[in-house]
Amino acid sequence: MIFLTFYDDKNHNIALLISQTVNKCKQTSKHIVDNLFIFMFLLSIPFFSFASDTNKTPPYRMRESMFELLKEQRDIVMLGDSITARGEWNELLPSLSVANRGIGGDEVKFMKRRIDSIFLLKPKYVFIMGGTNDFRRKRSVDDVVRDYKHIIKKLHKHRINVFIQSTLYVSRESRLNDNIKILKLNNAINNYCSVSNYCRFVDLNVHMAKDRKILAKYSDDGVHLNGNGYLMWASIIYPLIKK
C-alpha cells in the first residue's frame, strides 16, 4: 500500500488522479505498462508542488516579485492566501481603489515578510485573512497569533486602518479538525483587536458558516469560495470602507 502526503490544496486533484491511476493498474494486466507510465509521469511533477515552504516555490516568488514592482497608490489592500487571491476585488468593490495582494498557499508567517511591499502603496485600509494554510501545515494557534500581532503592529505604526477578517471555517471532511484551531485563532485575534484598538475584527463566519462549517452555497470544495461566497464577503466589508 502506498501512502502519499500532500501539503497544498492545489494538489488535491493530482492526488485523486494518482489514486485513480493506481486503481486502474489493479483492474487489468493488459494496460499495466501504460498505467505505470502515466503514474511515473505524475510523480515526475517538480517537487516544489508539494513543498512545505510555499514562499520558496516559483509560483509564489513570481507573484511576489510582481507585487514588489507595483507601487502605485491604492486606498485598500486585500492581503491573504488563495481565498483572497481569487477574488476580483476591483469588480467586487466597484468605484474603490483596491490592490489584491493574495498569494495561493500563503501563510501568515510569510505575509509578515512582505509587509514592506504593502507600505509602498500607502493604503488607508488593509484587510487581512490567513491561517488556513498555516494549520494545514500543522502550525500552532499561538504561532499564528504571534505572526498576526507582528503584522498588525507594523501596519498600525504606519497609521493604516487594519481589518482582520475571520479565518473561514472549512467543510471538507479531511480538514474538519482544522476548525478547532480556526475557532481558537478567531477568538484570540478578536480579543486582541478589542483590547489593543490596533485593529478591527470582522466576523465573516457569522454570515457564511453554520455549525462551524462553511455553507455549501458559498463553497464548492469546502475550503475556497465560489461566486456567491465572494459576493457575500464583499457585501460585508464594503460598508466598513464607505463609513
Short mmCIF file of C-alpha atoms in Angstrom, two decimals:
data_model
loop_
_atom_site.label_atom_id
_atom_site.label_comp_id
_atom_site.label_asym_id
_atom_site.label_seq_id
_atom_site.Cartn_x
_atom_site.Cartn_y
_atom_site.Cartn_z
CA MET A 1 0.00 0.00 0.00
CA ILE A 2 1.31 3.45 -0.90
CA PHE A 3 0.78 6.49 1.30
CA LEU A 4 1.23 9.96 -0.17
CA THR A 5 1.14 13.25 1.76
CA PHE A 6 0.21 16.48 0.06
CA TYR A 7 0.82 19.87 1.56
CA ASP A 8 -1.33 22.21 -0.51
CA ASP A 9 -4.92 22.37 -1.68
CA LYS A 10 -3.82 22.77 -5.30
CA ASN A 11 -2.56 19.17 -5.21
CA HIS A 12 -5.97 17.77 -4.25
CA ASN A 13 -6.93 16.92 -7.82
CA ILE A 14 -3.49 15.46 -8.54
CA ALA A 15 -3.88 13.17 -5.53
CA LEU A 16 -7.22 11.93 -6.82
CA LEU A 17 -5.77 11.34 -10.30
CA ILE A 18 -2.88 9.32 -8.93
CA SER A 19 -5.27 7.26 -6.81
CA GLN A 20 -7.44 6.55 -9.84
CA THR A 21 -4.39 5.51 -11.84
CA VAL A 22 -3.30 3.04 -9.15
CA ASN A 23 -6.78 1.53 -9.10
CA LYS A 24 -6.71 1.09 -12.86
CA CYS A 25 -3.42 -0.78 -12.56
CA LYS A 26 -5.19 -3.32 -10.36
CA GLN A 27 -8.06 -3.85 -12.80
CA THR A 28 -6.22 -5.48 -15.67
CA SER A 29 -2.76 -6.60 -16.57
CA LYS A 30 -3.30 -5.67 -20.22
CA HIS A 31 -2.84 -1.96 -19.59
CA ILE A 32 -0.47 -2.14 -16.66
CA VAL A 33 2.51 -0.79 -18.57
CA ASP A 34 0.61 2.21 -19.89
CA ASN A 35 -0.84 2.98 -16.48
CA LEU A 36 2.55 2.75 -14.80
CA PHE A 37 3.93 5.16 -17.37
CA ILE A 38 1.19 7.67 -16.50
CA PHE A 39 1.80 7.11 -12.82
CA MET A 40 5.53 7.77 -13.14
CA PHE A 41 4.82 10.89 -15.20
CA LEU A 42 2.63 12.27 -12.44
CA LEU A 43 5.34 11.59 -9.90
CA SER A 44 7.79 13.49 -12.07
CA ILE A 45 5.94 16.76 -11.40
CA PRO A 46 8.51 19.08 -9.77
CA PHE A 47 8.81 18.57 -6.07
CA PHE A 48 8.05 22.22 -5.35
CA SER A 49 4.37 21.44 -5.84
CA PHE A 50 4.47 19.54 -2.57
CA ALA A 51 6.99 21.68 -0.71
CA SER A 52 6.11 22.92 2.77
CA ASP A 53 7.98 26.20 2.25
CA THR A 54 5.43 27.70 -0.10
CA ASN A 55 7.21 31.06 -0.25
CA LYS A 56 10.17 29.40 -2.00
CA THR A 57 8.18 27.94 -4.89
CA PRO A 58 8.43 29.60 -8.34
CA PRO A 59 4.68 30.43 -8.49
CA TYR A 60 4.88 32.21 -5.14
CA ARG A 61 8.08 34.07 -5.95
CA MET A 62 6.82 35.16 -9.38
CA ARG A 63 3.66 36.65 -7.92
CA GLU A 64 5.56 38.24 -5.06
CA SER A 65 8.07 39.79 -7.50
CA MET A 66 5.18 41.44 -9.33
CA PHE A 67 3.92 42.97 -6.08
CA GLU A 68 7.38 44.36 -5.38
CA LEU A 69 7.24 46.30 -8.67
CA LEU A 70 3.64 47.57 -8.48
CA LYS A 71 3.87 50.70 -6.35
CA GLU A 72 1.00 52.93 -7.47
CA GLN A 73 -1.01 54.22 -4.54
CA ARG A 74 -4.13 52.24 -3.57
CA ASP A 75 -6.59 53.08 -0.81
CA ILE A 76 -7.36 49.44 0.03
CA VAL A 77 -5.19 46.34 0.13
CA MET A 78 -6.59 42.82 0.32
CA LEU A 79 -3.88 40.65 1.89
CA GLY A 80 -4.17 36.88 2.16
CA ASP A 81 -3.82 33.45 0.59
CA SER A 82 -5.60 31.84 -2.38
CA ILE A 83 -9.03 32.69 -0.97
CA THR A 84 -8.12 36.37 -1.24
CA ALA A 85 -6.09 35.97 -4.44
CA ARG A 86 -9.03 34.53 -6.39
CA GLY A 87 -11.29 37.49 -5.69
CA GLU A 88 -11.87 40.02 -8.47
CA TRP A 89 -11.72 42.85 -5.97
CA ASN A 90 -11.87 45.76 -8.37
CA GLU A 91 -15.24 44.44 -9.53
CA LEU A 92 -16.40 43.23 -6.13
CA LEU A 93 -15.68 46.66 -4.64
CA PRO A 94 -16.58 48.95 -7.56
CA SER A 95 -15.53 52.62 -7.56
CA LEU A 96 -12.91 51.88 -4.89
CA SER A 97 -9.13 51.86 -5.28
CA VAL A 98 -8.14 48.27 -4.45
CA ALA A 99 -4.95 46.21 -4.71
CA ASN A 100 -5.15 42.42 -4.49
CA ARG A 101 -2.17 41.08 -2.56
CA GLY A 102 -3.30 37.49 -2.14
CA ILE A 103 -0.96 34.60 -2.99
CA GLY A 104 -2.09 30.99 -3.30
CA GLY A 105 -0.82 28.77 -0.50
CA ASP A 106 0.35 31.73 1.60
CA GLU A 107 0.70 31.55 5.35
CA VAL A 108 0.52 34.32 7.92
CA LYS A 109 4.20 33.86 8.69
CA PHE A 110 5.04 34.61 5.05
CA MET A 111 2.60 37.53 4.82
CA LYS A 112 4.59 39.04 7.68
CA ARG A 113 7.67 39.08 5.46
CA ARG A 114 6.03 41.01 2.64
CA ILE A 115 4.51 43.86 4.62
CA ASP A 116 7.11 46.31 3.29
CA SER A 117 5.66 46.00 -0.21
CA ILE A 118 2.27 46.95 1.26
CA PHE A 119 3.69 50.20 2.63
CA LEU A 120 4.75 51.21 -0.88
CA LEU A 121 1.06 51.51 -1.82
CA LYS A 122 0.35 53.94 1.02
CA PRO A 123 -3.06 52.38 1.72
CA LYS A 124 -5.69 53.71 4.10
CA TYR A 125 -7.13 50.25 4.81
CA VAL A 126 -5.68 46.74 4.83
CA PHE A 127 -7.99 43.73 5.03
CA ILE A 128 -6.25 40.51 6.05
CA MET A 129 -7.31 36.88 6.12
CA GLY A 130 -5.00 33.95 6.78
CA GLY A 131 -4.41 30.87 8.89
CA THR A 132 -5.94 28.14 6.73
CA ASN A 133 -2.62 27.10 5.21
CA ASP A 134 -0.74 27.57 8.48
CA PHE A 135 -2.96 24.96 10.11
CA ARG A 136 -2.73 22.73 7.05
CA ARG A 137 1.00 22.68 7.74
CA LYS A 138 0.46 21.88 11.43
CA ARG A 139 1.42 25.28 12.86
CA SER A 140 0.12 26.09 16.32
CA VAL A 141 -2.52 28.72 17.09
CA ASP A 142 -0.03 30.60 19.27
CA ASP A 143 2.46 30.84 16.40
CA VAL A 144 -0.16 32.22 14.01
CA VAL A 145 -1.44 34.71 16.60
CA ARG A 146 2.11 35.93 17.18
CA ASP A 147 2.64 36.50 13.45
CA TYR A 148 -0.70 38.28 13.18
CA LYS A 149 0.22 40.62 16.02
CA HIS A 150 3.51 41.46 14.31
CA ILE A 151 1.68 42.42 11.11
CA ILE A 152 -0.99 44.42 12.95
CA LYS A 153 1.53 46.42 14.98
CA LYS A 154 3.58 47.33 11.89
CA LEU A 155 0.53 48.46 9.95
CA HIS A 156 -0.84 50.41 12.93
CA LYS A 157 2.51 52.15 13.34
CA HIS A 158 2.06 53.47 9.79
CA ARG A 159 -1.43 54.74 10.72
CA ILE A 160 -3.19 52.25 8.49
CA ASN A 161 -6.68 51.03 9.41
CA VAL A 162 -6.35 47.28 9.91
CA PHE A 163 -9.27 44.89 9.46
CA ILE A 164 -8.68 41.26 10.40
CA GLN A 165 -11.27 39.07 8.75
CA SER A 166 -12.10 35.83 10.49
CA THR A 167 -10.44 32.76 9.10
CA LEU A 168 -13.24 30.90 7.35
CA TYR A 169 -14.34 27.53 8.66
CA VAL A 170 -13.88 24.60 6.28
CA SER A 171 -16.35 21.83 5.48
CA ARG A 172 -14.05 19.41 3.64
CA GLU A 173 -14.15 16.14 5.58
CA SER A 174 -10.37 15.64 5.56
CA ARG A 175 -9.83 19.03 7.20
CA LEU A 176 -12.63 19.38 9.73
CA ASN A 177 -10.18 19.12 12.62
CA ASP A 178 -8.67 22.42 11.47
CA ASN A 179 -11.86 24.15 12.60
CA ILE A 180 -10.84 23.69 16.23
CA LYS A 181 -7.73 25.79 15.62
CA ILE A 182 -9.66 28.23 13.43
CA LEU A 183 -12.10 28.89 16.28
CA LYS A 184 -9.26 29.49 18.74
CA LEU A 185 -7.44 31.77 16.31
CA ASN A 186 -10.52 33.87 15.59
CA ASN A 187 -11.28 34.24 19.29
CA ALA A 188 -7.69 35.23 20.07
CA ILE A 189 -7.49 37.85 17.31
CA ASN A 190 -10.93 39.22 18.11
CA ASN A 191 -9.85 39.67 21.73
CA TYR A 192 -6.54 41.27 20.71
CA CYS A 193 -8.26 43.80 18.46
CA SER A 194 -10.73 44.69 21.22
CA VAL A 195 -8.03 45.20 23.84
CA SER A 196 -5.33 46.87 21.74
CA ASN A 197 -7.51 49.04 19.47
CA TYR A 198 -4.86 48.42 16.80
CA CYS A 199 -7.30 46.61 14.53
CA ARG A 200 -10.92 45.71 13.94
CA PHE A 201 -12.12 42.13 13.75
CA VAL A 202 -14.66 41.29 11.04
CA ASP A 203 -16.51 38.01 11.62
CA LEU A 204 -17.31 36.59 8.18
CA ASN A 205 -18.31 33.23 9.64
CA VAL A 206 -21.42 34.73 11.22
CA HIS A 207 -22.75 35.27 7.70
CA MET A 208 -21.09 32.42 5.80
CA ALA A 209 -20.94 29.43 8.11
CA LYS A 210 -23.19 27.31 10.29
CA ASP A 211 -22.23 24.79 12.97
CA ARG A 212 -18.57 25.72 12.36
CA LYS A 213 -18.67 24.74 8.69
CA ILE A 214 -18.72 27.00 5.68
CA LEU A 215 -22.10 26.81 3.98
CA ALA A 216 -22.27 24.79 0.76
CA LYS A 217 -23.84 27.70 -1.10
CA TYR A 218 -20.62 29.67 -0.61
CA SER A 219 -18.03 26.95 -1.32
CA ASP A 220 -17.94 24.09 -3.81
CA ASP A 221 -14.87 22.35 -2.37
CA GLY A 222 -15.31 23.04 1.33
CA VAL A 223 -12.36 25.45 1.53
CA HIS A 224 -12.38 28.05 -1.25
CA LEU A 225 -15.18 30.42 -2.18
CA ASN A 226 -17.43 30.37 -5.21
CA GLY A 227 -19.09 33.42 -6.79
CA ASN A 228 -21.80 33.65 -4.14
CA GLY A 229 -19.14 33.48 -1.45
CA TYR A 230 -17.23 36.43 -2.86
CA LEU A 231 -20.37 38.49 -3.30
CA MET A 232 -21.31 37.89 0.34
CA TRP A 233 -17.78 38.71 1.50
CA ALA A 234 -17.75 41.97 -0.45
CA SER A 235 -21.18 42.95 0.88
CA ILE A 236 -19.85 42.57 4.44
CA ILE A 237 -16.75 44.71 4.10
CA TYR A 238 -17.99 47.35 1.64
CA PRO A 239 -19.96 49.30 4.28
CA LEU A 240 -16.89 49.36 6.55
CA ILE A 241 -14.94 51.25 3.91
CA LYS A 242 -17.72 53.63 2.94
CA LYS A 243 -18.35 54.80 6.51
#
